[in-house]
Structure formats: structure tokens, C-alpha cells
Short mmCIF file of C-alpha atoms in Angstrom, two decimals:
data_model
loop_
_atom_site.label_atom_id
_atom_site.label_comp_id
_atom_site.label_asym_id
_atom_site.label_seq_id
_atom_site.Cartn_x
_atom_site.Cartn_y
_atom_site.Cartn_z
CA LEU A 1 -0.79 3.42 -15.35
CA GLN A 2 -0.52 1.45 -12.11
CA ASN A 3 0.75 -2.10 -11.61
CA VAL A 4 -0.15 -3.82 -8.34
CA ILE A 5 1.01 -7.13 -6.89
CA THR A 6 -1.05 -8.00 -3.82
CA PHE A 7 0.14 -9.95 -0.79
CA PRO A 8 -3.03 -11.00 1.03
CA PRO A 9 -4.42 -10.24 3.43
CA SER A 10 -3.22 -6.60 3.47
CA GLY A 11 0.05 -6.04 1.62
CA ALA A 12 0.88 -4.84 -1.88
CA PHE A 13 3.70 -3.64 -4.11
CA CYS A 14 2.58 -0.77 -6.37
CA VAL A 15 4.39 0.90 -9.26
CA ASP A 16 2.98 4.01 -10.92
CA SER A 17 4.05 5.24 -14.34
CA GLY A 18 3.36 7.92 -16.86
CA CYS A 19 2.49 6.71 -20.33
CA GLY A 20 1.51 7.96 -23.75
CA ALA A 21 0.48 6.67 -27.13
CA ASP A 22 3.18 6.27 -29.76
CA GLY A 23 1.21 5.24 -32.83
CA ALA A 24 -1.91 3.14 -33.22
CA GLN A 25 -0.85 0.26 -30.93
CA ARG A 26 2.32 1.25 -29.07
CA VAL A 27 2.37 2.76 -25.57
CA GLN A 28 5.57 4.28 -24.12
CA PHE A 29 5.88 4.29 -20.31
CA LYS A 30 8.27 5.43 -17.57
CA PHE A 31 7.96 4.44 -13.92
CA ASN A 32 7.60 7.43 -11.57
CA ALA A 33 6.75 5.93 -8.14
CA ALA A 34 7.10 2.64 -6.28
CA MET A 35 5.61 1.74 -2.89
CA LEU A 36 5.51 -1.31 -0.67
CA HIS A 37 2.28 -1.32 1.37
CA MET A 38 2.50 -3.29 4.63
CA PRO A 39 0.15 -3.34 7.61
CA GLY A 40 0.55 0.05 9.30
CA ARG A 41 3.37 1.20 6.99
CA VAL A 42 4.09 2.36 3.45
CA LEU A 43 7.68 2.20 2.25
CA GLN A 44 8.55 4.52 -0.66
CA LEU A 45 11.07 2.98 -3.08
CA PRO A 46 13.00 4.64 -5.91
CA PRO A 47 11.25 3.99 -9.24
CA PHE A 48 13.34 2.93 -12.20
CA GLY A 49 12.57 1.62 -15.64
CA GLN A 50 10.92 2.57 -18.86
CA GLY A 51 9.89 0.86 -22.07
CA TRP A 52 7.01 0.25 -24.43
CA PHE A 53 4.32 -2.28 -25.18
CA ASP A 54 2.19 -2.97 -28.25
CA ASN A 55 -1.48 -3.85 -27.72
CA CYS A 56 -3.67 -6.08 -29.81
CA TRP A 57 -7.28 -6.13 -28.60
CA ILE A 58 -8.97 -9.50 -29.18
CA ASP A 59 -12.34 -8.18 -27.97
CA ASP A 60 -13.58 -5.64 -25.41
CA GLN A 61 -12.31 -7.81 -22.51
CA VAL A 62 -9.07 -9.42 -23.72
CA ARG A 63 -5.86 -7.95 -25.10
CA VAL A 64 -2.45 -9.32 -25.99
CA ALA A 65 0.58 -7.13 -25.27
CA TYR A 66 4.12 -7.54 -26.60
CA ASP A 67 6.71 -5.45 -24.73
CA SER A 68 10.23 -4.03 -25.02
CA ARG A 69 11.65 -7.02 -23.07
CA GLY A 70 10.19 -9.48 -25.58
CA ASP A 71 7.47 -10.68 -23.20
CA VAL A 72 3.98 -11.59 -24.41
CA LEU A 73 1.16 -10.96 -21.94
CA VAL A 74 -2.51 -11.96 -22.26
CA VAL A 75 -4.73 -9.72 -20.12
CA GLN A 76 -8.42 -10.03 -19.29
CA ARG A 77 -10.36 -7.19 -17.66
CA ASP A 78 -11.85 -8.01 -14.28
CA GLY A 79 -13.96 -4.90 -13.81
CA ALA A 80 -13.70 -1.15 -13.96
CA PRO A 81 -10.21 0.43 -13.66
CA ARG A 82 -9.25 1.17 -10.07
CA ASN A 83 -6.26 2.60 -8.20
CA PHE A 84 -4.69 1.06 -5.16
CA PRO A 85 -4.60 3.63 -2.34
#
């Protein structure tokens, strides 16, 4: 699982994590890498954090996730999965 926050035109903060199913809806995750991408440089940062989130798929494009922090997130797919380099 990869989370990416972009800083146009060419920067990004990326966090990679391992994850696994824990029942029909719950996903457990643990961060294992964090990187700040800047023009001409990548800064490796220590990853920290773990938790879970429960998914409820509304249809094949939209899901609602409730997580271990108590946050509710509505997510819509915007294309095929992709990884930030």
C-alpha cells in the first residue's frame, strides 16, 4: 500500500506500508518506508505508525473507510493502481 501527497510540479511525500486482511472488511497496516521526493533529490525518512481500517464498498469506484484513529474517508478511484517511483 502506498500513500502519496504530491507537491506540483515535481515533489512528493510517499509512505509505503505492508498490509493484510483481518476479516471480511478490516485491513491491518504498518508503515515500512517514507521518502520525500524533491527535484534532484530523494530524502529517506524513518517510517513509523501502524493501524487498521475497515472498508465499505459503495460500488466498484467508491469506498468508505473508517480507521483506527476514528477518521472516516470517502475514496473514489481515479484509474488503475500505480506506484510513485
